[in-house]
Tab-separated table of N, CA and C in Angstrom:
chain	number	residue	atom	x	y	z
R	154	UNK	N	-4.977	5.728	24.266
R	154	UNK	CA	-4.613	7.242	24.730
R	154	UNK	C	-5.371	8.104	25.781
R	155	UNK	N	-6.261	8.361	25.339
R	155	UNK	CA	-7.353	9.347	25.215
R	155	UNK	C	-8.054	9.021	26.775
R	156	UNK	N	-8.017	7.600	27.552
R	156	UNK	CA	-9.373	7.310	28.356
R	156	UNK	C	-7.207	7.562	28.605
R	157	UNK	N	-6.288	7.164	28.618
R	157	UNK	CA	-5.197	7.302	30.092
R	157	UNK	C	-5.527	8.371	30.288
R	158	UNK	N	-5.100	9.423	29.437
R	158	UNK	CA	-4.891	10.747	30.068
R	158	UNK	C	-6.105	11.681	30.276
R	159	UNK	N	-7.801	11.336	29.584
R	159	UNK	CA	-8.453	11.167	31.242
R	159	UNK	C	-8.078	11.094	32.681
R	160	UNK	N	-7.694	9.560	32.518
R	160	UNK	CA	-7.406	9.006	33.870
R	160	UNK	C	-6.610	10.160	34.495
R	161	UNK	N	-5.495	10.555	33.688
R	161	UNK	CA	-4.483	11.042	34.923
R	161	UNK	C	-4.852	12.257	34.770
R	162	UNK	N	-5.917	13.152	34.051
R	162	UNK	CA	-6.021	14.369	34.600
R	162	UNK	C	-7.076	14.243	35.814
R	163	UNK	N	-7.432	13.196	35.829
R	163	UNK	CA	-8.597	13.446	37.289
R	163	UNK	C	-10.050	14.335	36.275
R	164	UNK	N	-10.265	14.591	34.582
R	164	UNK	CA	-11.543	15.137	33.856
R	164	UNK	C	-11.488	14.378	32.766
R	165	UNK	N	-12.519	14.700	31.950
R	165	UNK	CA	-12.557	14.300	30.667
R	165	UNK	C	-12.282	15.184	30.044
R	166	UNK	N	-11.253	15.212	29.377
R	166	UNK	CA	-11.142	16.137	28.470
R	166	UNK	C	-10.497	16.217	27.108
R	167	UNK	N	-10.703	14.339	26.854
R	167	UNK	CA	-10.536	13.978	25.339
R	167	UNK	C	-11.379	13.776	25.112
R	168	UNK	N	-12.039	13.269	23.865
R	168	UNK	CA	-13.177	12.079	23.831
R	168	UNK	C	-12.215	10.313	23.520
R	169	UNK	N	-12.716	10.139	23.882
R	169	UNK	CA	-12.279	8.483	24.056
R	169	UNK	C	-13.445	7.743	23.551
R	170	UNK	N	-13.155	7.069	22.505
R	170	UNK	CA	-13.577	6.101	22.050
R	170	UNK	C	-13.267	5.107	20.972
R	171	UNK	N	-13.866	3.153	21.193
R	171	UNK	CA	-12.581	2.705	20.819
R	171	UNK	C	-13.034	2.084	19.035
R	172	UNK	N	-12.350	2.954	18.680
R	172	UNK	CA	-12.024	3.665	17.136
R	172	UNK	C	-11.298	4.266	16.579
R	173	UNK	N	-10.045	3.712	16.155
R	173	UNK	CA	-8.827	4.939	15.072
R	173	UNK	C	-9.751	6.089	14.567
R	174	UNK	N	-8.782	6.874	15.354
R	174	UNK	CA	-8.708	8.438	14.789
R	174	UNK	C	-10.157	8.627	15.552
R	175	UNK	N	-10.698	8.801	16.586
R	175	UNK	CA	-11.438	9.603	16.880
R	175	UNK	C	-10.578	10.829	17.544
R	176	UNK	N	-9.125	10.796	17.887
R	176	UNK	CA	-8.258	11.784	18.417
R	176	UNK	C	-8.113	12.639	17.304
R	177	UNK	N	-8.851	13.838	16.771
R	177	UNK	CA	-8.855	14.564	15.113
R	177	UNK	C	-7.366	15.518	15.937
R	178	UNK	N	-7.831	16.168	17.538
R	178	UNK	CA	-7.583	17.496	17.801
R	178	UNK	C	-5.805	16.594	18.788
R	179	UNK	N	-4.866	17.254	18.964
R	179	UNK	CA	-4.867	17.268	21.352
R	179	UNK	C	-4.692	17.481	22.047
R	180	UNK	N	-5.154	17.087	23.120
R	180	UNK	CA	-4.888	18.506	24.378
R	180	UNK	C	-3.974	17.861	24.762
R	181	UNK	N	-4.303	19.011	26.049
R	181	UNK	CA	-2.812	19.744	27.114
R	181	UNK	C	-3.507	19.429	28.119
R	182	UNK	N	-2.792	18.909	29.218
R	182	UNK	CA	-3.017	19.842	30.533
R	182	UNK	C	-1.688	19.385	31.328
R	183	UNK	N	-1.730	20.169	32.769
R	183	UNK	CA	-1.168	19.586	33.984
R	183	UNK	C	-1.316	18.868	34.558
R	184	UNK	N	-0.745	17.527	34.843
R	184	UNK	CA	-0.537	16.509	35.582
R	184	UNK	C	0.913	17.199	36.791
R	185	UNK	N	0.032	16.295	38.047
R	185	UNK	CA	0.873	16.017	38.800
R	185	UNK	C	1.037	14.657	39.365
R	186	UNK	N	2.942	14.041	39.155
R	186	UNK	CA	2.914	12.234	38.951
R	186	UNK	C	3.688	12.354	40.192
R	187	UNK	N	2.886	12.102	40.753
R	187	UNK	CA	4.047	11.944	43.053
R	187	UNK	C	4.990	13.302	42.824
R	188	UNK	N	4.266	14.551	43.364
R	188	UNK	CA	5.128	15.557	43.916
R	188	UNK	C	5.436	16.077	42.398
R	189	UNK	N	5.527	15.484	41.055
R	189	UNK	CA	6.174	16.183	39.726
R	189	UNK	C	5.241	16.738	39.312
R	190	UNK	N	4.673	18.257	38.360
R	190	UNK	CA	3.846	18.728	37.494
R	190	UNK	C	4.759	19.047	36.985
R	191	UNK	N	3.632	17.999	35.206
R	191	UNK	CA	4.483	17.979	33.881
R	191	UNK	C	3.175	18.920	33.098
R	192	UNK	N	3.259	18.972	31.267
R	192	UNK	CA	1.890	19.287	30.512
R	192	UNK	C	2.510	18.306	30.224
R	193	UNK	N	0.995	17.361	29.695
R	193	UNK	CA	0.578	16.504	29.695
R	193	UNK	C	0.103	16.608	28.139
R	194	UNK	N	0.214	15.751	26.806
R	194	UNK	CA	-0.338	16.451	25.439
R	194	UNK	C	-0.922	14.972	25.280
R	195	UNK	N	-2.040	15.358	25.052
R	195	UNK	CA	-2.565	13.069	24.129
R	195	UNK	C	-3.252	14.319	22.552
R	196	UNK	N	-2.152	13.414	21.782
R	196	UNK	CA	-2.018	13.869	20.566
R	196	UNK	C	-3.185	13.147	19.293
R	197	UNK	N	-2.612	13.123	18.538
R	197	UNK	CA	-3.824	12.061	17.474
R	197	UNK	C	-3.051	11.382	16.924
R	198	UNK	N	-3.196	9.770	17.019
R	198	UNK	CA	-1.911	8.977	16.177
R	198	UNK	C	-1.420	9.399	14.373
R	199	UNK	N	0.152	8.970	15.049
R	199	UNK	CA	-0.169	9.075	12.918
R	199	UNK	C	-0.170	8.514	12.285
R	200	UNK	N	-1.147	8.838	11.604
R	200	UNK	CA	-1.275	7.724	10.384
R	200	UNK	C	-1.757	8.679	8.734
R	201	UNK	N	-2.134	9.022	8.100
R	201	UNK	CA	-2.788	9.155	7.096
R	201	UNK	C	-3.615	9.949	6.920
R	202	UNK	N	-4.065	10.248	6.079
R	202	UNK	CA	-5.567	11.027	6.630
R	202	UNK	C	-5.869	12.416	5.519
R	203	UNK	N	-7.364	12.316	5.615
R	203	UNK	CA	-7.426	13.196	4.267
R	203	UNK	C	-8.308	14.045	4.771
R	204	UNK	N	-8.541	14.245	5.522
R	204	UNK	CA	-9.244	15.677	6.094
R	204	UNK	C	-8.120	17.060	6.450
R	205	UNK	N	-7.567	18.207	6.399
R	205	UNK	CA	-7.047	18.736	6.986
R	205	UNK	C	-7.066	19.199	7.927
R	206	UNK	N	-8.314	19.663	8.460
R	206	UNK	CA	-7.929	19.202	10.427
R	206	UNK	C	-7.465	18.277	10.773
R	207	UNK	N	-7.469	16.955	10.481
R	207	UNK	CA	-7.216	16.291	11.046
R	207	UNK	C	-5.606	15.743	11.025
R	208	UNK	N	-5.485	16.527	9.313
R	208	UNK	CA	-3.887	16.240	8.722
R	208	UNK	C	-2.938	17.294	9.957
R	209	UNK	N	-3.432	18.472	10.247
R	209	UNK	CA	-3.201	19.519	10.554
R	209	UNK	C	-2.559	19.450	12.091
R	210	UNK	N	-4.072	18.588	12.433
R	210	UNK	CA	-3.472	17.711	13.843
R	210	UNK	C	-2.217	17.347	14.528
R	211	UNK	N	-1.948	15.508	13.136
R	211	UNK	CA	-1.036	15.547	13.349
R	211	UNK	C	0.146	15.823	13.024
R	212	UNK	N	-0.370	16.764	12.313
R	212	UNK	CA	1.358	17.743	12.335
R	212	UNK	C	2.170	18.614	13.095
R	213	UNK	N	0.975	18.664	13.946
R	213	UNK	CA	1.887	19.281	15.338
R	213	UNK	C	1.659	18.403	16.562
R	214	UNK	N	0.366	17.302	16.200
R	214	UNK	CA	1.602	16.238	17.281
R	214	UNK	C	3.059	15.884	16.705
R	215	UNK	N	3.565	15.490	15.055
R	215	UNK	CA	4.407	15.104	14.866
R	215	UNK	C	5.515	16.324	15.745
R	216	UNK	N	5.907	17.651	15.605
R	216	UNK	CA	6.573	18.475	16.095
R	216	UNK	C	6.232	18.494	17.835
R	217	UNK	N	5.150	18.155	18.208
R	217	UNK	CA	5.402	17.709	19.658
R	217	UNK	C	5.689	16.706	20.198
R	218	UNK	N	6.275	15.507	19.356
R	218	UNK	CA	6.639	14.634	18.906
R	218	UNK	C	8.814	14.914	19.101
R	219	UNK	N	8.468	15.641	18.852
R	219	UNK	CA	10.426	16.513	18.300
R	219	UNK	C	10.657	17.004	19.162
R	220	UNK	N	9.826	17.472	20.295
R	220	UNK	CA	10.439	18.657	21.474
R	220	UNK	C	10.249	17.582	22.816
R	221	UNK	N	9.319	16.788	22.703
R	221	UNK	CA	8.575	15.978	24.437
R	221	UNK	C	10.086	15.499	25.280
R	222	UNK	N	9.582	15.891	26.484
R	222	UNK	CA	10.954	15.926	27.155
R	222	UNK	C	10.978	14.417	27.675
R	223	UNK	N	9.418	13.380	26.888
R	223	UNK	CA	9.029	12.395	27.965
R	223	UNK	C	8.267	11.419	26.472
R	224	UNK	N	9.028	10.930	25.739
R	224	UNK	CA	7.493	10.056	24.977
R	224	UNK	C	8.056	8.741	25.013
R	225	UNK	N	6.041	8.864	25.206
R	225	UNK	CA	6.006	8.024	25.644
R	225	UNK	C	5.147	6.811	24.100
R	226	UNK	N	5.497	5.545	23.783
R	226	UNK	CA	4.715	4.645	23.200
R	226	UNK	C	3.415	3.903	22.999
R	227	UNK	N	2.369	3.735	22.746
R	227	UNK	CA	1.515	2.901	23.172
R	227	UNK	C	0.797	2.160	22.077
R	228	UNK	N	-0.053	0.785	23.190
R	228	UNK	CA	-0.103	0.291	22.251
R	228	UNK	C	-1.084	-1.065	23.072
R	229	UNK	N	-2.309	-1.706	22.526
R	229	UNK	CA	-2.347	-2.972	23.112
R	229	UNK	C	-1.990	-4.347	22.715
R	230	UNK	N	-2.659	-5.037	22.447
R	230	UNK	CA	-1.714	-6.724	22.710
R	230	UNK	C	-2.702	-6.684	20.971
R	231	UNK	N	-3.497	-6.631	20.947
R	231	UNK	CA	-3.821	-6.496	19.416
R	231	UNK	C	-3.624	-5.458	17.977
R	232	UNK	N	-2.567	-5.023	18.881
R	232	UNK	CA	-2.338	-4.016	17.587
R	232	UNK	C	-0.485	-4.161	17.821
R	233	UNK	N	-0.336	-3.309	16.525
R	233	UNK	CA	1.362	-3.716	16.245
R	233	UNK	C	1.376	-1.463	16.950
R	234	UNK	N	2.743	-1.811	17.439
R	234	UNK	CA	3.430	0.011	17.827
R	234	UNK	C	3.397	0.932	16.791
R	235	UNK	N	3.453	1.865	17.568
R	235	UNK	CA	3.394	3.319	16.364
R	235	UNK	C	4.538	3.546	15.725
R	236	UNK	N	4.506	3.919	14.527
R	236	UNK	CA	5.941	4.106	14.254
R	236	UNK	C	5.751	5.705	14.785
R	237	UNK	N	6.656	5.900	14.899
R	237	UNK	CA	7.504	7.108	15.641
R	237	UNK	C	8.621	7.493	15.138
R	238	UNK	N	8.635	8.923	14.858
R	238	UNK	CA	10.016	9.529	14.177
R	238	UNK	C	11.041	9.455	15.267
R	239	UNK	N	10.796	8.987	16.282
R	239	UNK	CA	11.688	8.368	17.630
R	239	UNK	C	11.498	7.386	18.259
R	240	UNK	N	13.112	7.415	19.027
R	240	UNK	CA	12.630	6.430	20.233
R	240	UNK	C	11.914	6.765	20.980
R	241	UNK	N	11.313	5.757	21.000
R	241	UNK	CA	10.309	6.032	22.585
R	241	UNK	C	11.248	6.151	24.107
R	242	UNK	N	10.820	6.520	24.340
R	242	UNK	CA	11.474	6.263	26.261
R	242	UNK	C	10.463	5.476	27.461
R	243	UNK	N	9.561	5.436	26.485
R	243	UNK	CA	8.831	4.302	27.324
R	243	UNK	C	7.395	3.782	26.669
R	244	UNK	N	7.642	2.431	26.762
R	244	UNK	CA	6.882	1.285	25.704
R	244	UNK	C	5.568	0.671	26.607
R	245	UNK	N	3.981	1.313	26.807
R	245	UNK	CA	2.646	1.018	27.337
R	245	UNK	C	2.588	0.552	26.867
R	246	UNK	N	1.742	-1.002	27.135
R	246	UNK	CA	1.173	-1.657	26.707
R	246	UNK	C	-0.678	-1.173	27.311
R	247	UNK	N	-1.369	-0.526	27.421
R	247	UNK	CA	-2.377	-0.477	27.498
R	247	UNK	C	-3.320	-1.602	27.316
R	248	UNK	N	-4.390	-1.581	27.722
R	248	UNK	CA	-5.676	-2.570	28.320
R	248	UNK	C	-5.060	-3.643	28.770
R	249	UNK	N	-4.576	-3.397	29.499
R	249	UNK	CA	-3.861	-5.093	30.331
R	249	UNK	C	-4.528	-5.982	30.924
R	250	UNK	N	-6.114	-5.913	31.221
R	250	UNK	CA	-7.202	-6.831	31.595
R	250	UNK	C	-7.958	-7.361	30.107
R	251	UNK	N	-7.299	-6.820	29.344
R	251	UNK	CA	-7.599	-7.187	27.819
R	251	UNK	C	-6.748	-8.503	26.954
R	252	UNK	N	-5.704	-8.341	27.467
R	252	UNK	CA	-4.648	-9.128	27.341
R	252	UNK	C	-3.537	-9.221	27.043
R	253	UNK	N	-1.895	-9.722	27.596
R	253	UNK	CA	-0.724	-9.138	28.041
R	253	UNK	C	-0.086	-8.099	26.436
R	254	UNK	N	1.201	-7.592	26.650
R	254	UNK	CA	2.258	-7.882	26.168
R	254	UNK	C	4.077	-8.195	26.796
R	255	UNK	N	4.643	-9.555	25.825
R	255	UNK	CA	5.639	-9.380	26.928
R	255	UNK	C	6.957	-7.515	26.543
R	256	UNK	N	6.632	-7.333	25.062
R	256	UNK	CA	7.539	-6.612	25.007
R	256	UNK	C	7.495	-5.519	25.538
R	257	UNK	N	7.203	-4.805	26.089
R	257	UNK	CA	6.423	-2.713	26.834
R	257	UNK	C	7.079	-3.471	27.664
R	258	UNK	N	7.363	-1.919	28.265
R	258	UNK	CA	8.321	-1.388	29.258
R	258	UNK	C	7.008	-1.485	30.553
R	259	UNK	N	6.170	-1.282	30.127
R	259	UNK	CA	4.979	-1.258	31.562
R	259	UNK	C	3.784	-1.475	30.523
R	260	UNK	N	2.765	-1.959	31.766
R	260	UNK	CA	1.471	-2.274	31.674
R	260	UNK	C	0.518	-1.546	32.203
R	261	UNK	N	-1.072	-1.104	31.922
R	261	UNK	CA	-1.897	-1.108	32.895
R	261	UNK	C	-3.661	-1.182	31.524
R	262	UNK	N	-4.497	-0.855	32.737
R	262	UNK	CA	-5.451	-0.426	32.747
R	262	UNK	C	-5.825	0.861	32.837
R	263	UNK	N	-6.246	1.625	32.326
R	263	UNK	CA	-6.542	3.302	32.191
R	263	UNK	C	-7.698	3.060	32.909
R	264	UNK	N	-9.329	1.916	32.132
R	264	UNK	CA	-10.061	2.199	32.910
R	264	UNK	C	-10.402	1.667	34.171
R	265	UNK	N	-9.450	0.337	34.443
R	265	UNK	CA	-9.768	0.024	35.884
R	265	UNK	C	-8.279	0.616	37.571
R	266	UNK	N	-7.590	1.539	36.150
R	266	UNK	CA	-7.103	1.979	37.445
R	266	UNK	C	-5.421	0.829	37.368
R	267	UNK	N	-4.931	-0.246	37.074
R	267	UNK	CA	-4.000	-1.350	37.323
R	267	UNK	C	-3.182	-0.485	36.934
R	268	UNK	N	-1.590	-0.104	37.856
R	268	UNK	CA	-0.543	0.017	36.688
R	268	UNK	C	-0.080	1.479	36.845
R	269	UNK	N	-1.224	2.427	36.976
R	269	UNK	CA	-1.061	4.096	36.745
R	269	UNK	C	-0.134	4.291	37.665
R	270	UNK	N	-0.479	3.514	38.758
R	270	UNK	CA	0.841	4.212	39.989
R	270	UNK	C	2.456	4.033	39.628
R	271	UNK	N	2.185	2.336	39.197
R	271	UNK	CA	4.017	2.315	37.779
R	271	UNK	C	4.001	3.183	36.662
R	272	UNK	N	3.211	4.303	36.303
R	272	UNK	CA	3.895	4.701	34.965
R	272	UNK	C	3.791	6.029	35.439
R	273	UNK	N	2.741	6.101	36.700
R	273	UNK	CA	3.564	7.528	37.959
R	273	UNK	C	5.055	7.337	37.555
R	274	UNK	N	5.415	6.240	38.745
R	274	UNK	CA	6.398	6.773	38.738
R	274	UNK	C	8.127	6.213	37.761
R	275	UNK	N	7.538	5.564	36.749
R	275	UNK	CA	8.362	5.566	35.363
R	275	UNK	C	8.834	6.715	35.038
R	276	UNK	N	7.744	7.932	34.441
R	276	UNK	CA	7.575	8.903	33.848
R	276	UNK	C	8.974	10.092	34.451
R	277	UNK	N	7.916	9.872	36.439
R	277	UNK	CA	8.721	10.155	36.941
R	277	UNK	C	10.403	10.592	37.320
R	278	UNK	N	10.550	9.565	36.986
R	278	UNK	CA	12.121	8.909	37.092
R	278	UNK	C	13.017	9.293	35.476
R	279	UNK	N	12.424	9.158	34.702
R	279	UNK	CA	12.795	9.089	33.642
R	279	UNK	C	12.823	10.945	33.778
R	280	UNK	N	12.101	11.689	34.414
R	280	UNK	CA	12.497	13.015	34.684
R	280	UNK	C	12.958	13.376	35.126
R	281	UNK	N	13.051	12.659	36.215
R	281	UNK	CA	13.934	13.717	37.413
R	281	UNK	C	14.035	12.122	38.408
R	282	UNK	N	15.399	11.379	37.821
R	282	UNK	CA	15.902	10.452	38.848
R	282	UNK	C	15.733	10.425	39.866
R	283	UNK	N	16.065	9.059	40.589
R	283	UNK	CA	15.914	9.696	42.130
R	283	UNK	C	17.376	10.140	42.815
R	284	UNK	N	18.215	9.530	42.066
R	284	UNK	CA	19.786	10.881	42.577
R	284	UNK	C	19.223	12.196	42.365
R	285	UNK	N	18.507	12.687	42.034
R	285	UNK	CA	18.663	14.214	41.406
R	285	UNK	C	17.580	14.948	42.455
R	286	UNK	N	16.271	13.271	42.308
R	286	UNK	CA	15.484	14.082	44.067
R	286	UNK	C	15.624	14.573	44.944
R	287	UNK	N	16.746	13.237	45.438
R	287	UNK	CA	17.472	13.929	46.526
R	287	UNK	C	18.120	14.688	46.745
R	288	UNK	N	18.551	15.632	45.748
R	288	UNK	CA	19.995	16.242	45.958
R	288	UNK	C	19.326	17.677	46.359
R	289	UNK	N	20.062	18.800	47.125
R	289	UNK	CA	19.653	19.216	47.758
R	289	UNK	C	19.343	21.140	46.750
R	290	UNK	N	20.335	20.191	45.616
R	290	UNK	CA	20.204	21.410	44.582
R	290	UNK	C	19.382	22.069	43.140
R	291	UNK	N	19.021	22.288	42.754
R	291	UNK	CA	18.296	22.391	41.449
R	291	UNK	C	18.370	21.319	40.186
R	292	UNK	N	17.059	21.493	39.879
R	292	UNK	CA	17.717	20.118	38.903
R	292	UNK	C	17.633	20.577	37.512
R	293	UNK	N	18.294	20.106	37.046
R	293	UNK	CA	18.597	21.037	35.395
R	293	UNK	C	18.675	19.203	34.857
R	294	UNK	N	16.871	20.042	33.975
R	294	UNK	CA	16.671	19.554	32.383
R	294	UNK	C	17.121	19.580	31.391
R	295	UNK	N	18.383	21.019	31.115
R	295	UNK	CA	18.800	21.002	29.929
R	295	UNK	C	19.399	20.896	30.234
R	296	UNK	N	20.545	20.008	29.267
R	296	UNK	CA	21.478	19.778	29.416
R	296	UNK	C	22.695	21.165	30.005
R	297	UNK	N	22.108	22.124	28.601
R	297	UNK	CA	22.788	24.030	28.184
R	297	UNK	C	22.814	24.620	29.607
R	298	UNK	N	21.860	23.951	30.939
R	298	UNK	CA	22.038	24.842	32.064
R	298	UNK	C	23.325	23.565	32.856
R	299	UNK	N	24.089	23.313	32.362
R	299	UNK	CA	25.185	22.512	33.015
R	299	UNK	C	26.143	23.403	33.060
R	300	UNK	N	27.143	23.415	34.418
R	300	UNK	CA	28.828	23.954	34.594
R	300	UNK	C	29.337	22.938	33.309
R	301	UNK	N	30.620	23.889	32.702
R	301	UNK	CA	31.369	22.827	32.014
R	301	UNK	C	31.565	21.919	32.617
R	302	UNK	N	31.937	22.093	33.457
R	302	UNK	CA	33.041	20.477	34.339
R	302	UNK	C	31.525	19.681	34.143
R	303	UNK	N	30.836	19.710	34.459
R	303	UNK	CA	29.448	19.094	34.576
R	303	UNK	C	29.050	18.001	32.825
R	304	UNK	N	29.130	18.859	31.506
R	304	UNK	CA	28.896	18.724	30.747
R	304	UNK	C	29.738	17.064	30.169
């Protein structure tokens, strides 16, 4: 996850090691996805932790997941999908260069960049569908902002 975040952010913001538990805190930054700017969060994985700081970070991650406009579940061919408190909007197979996953919506390799364009397009389509992109009026991300006749 952290390698992907660093690739999308265009700089090293998250520590990226091939070891579970490396991300003990979450990082966030603004990224541009084909014209749409979003706040991107890299959170620790949801797991049991003995360390108080890591437990606090995992609690924060849970709260971010509840409020996220787009939740991405990410794993590779060697691991199971994470158990999340809500269904993900997108299931992303990482390290596609090392093995395939038939049950993913998209596959990518953050190290090589393969699939990053597809990910960008998929997130943008989830947040602002193509029909809305072509509409000259405002985009309404929150259903409460829609006129009652649109509800």
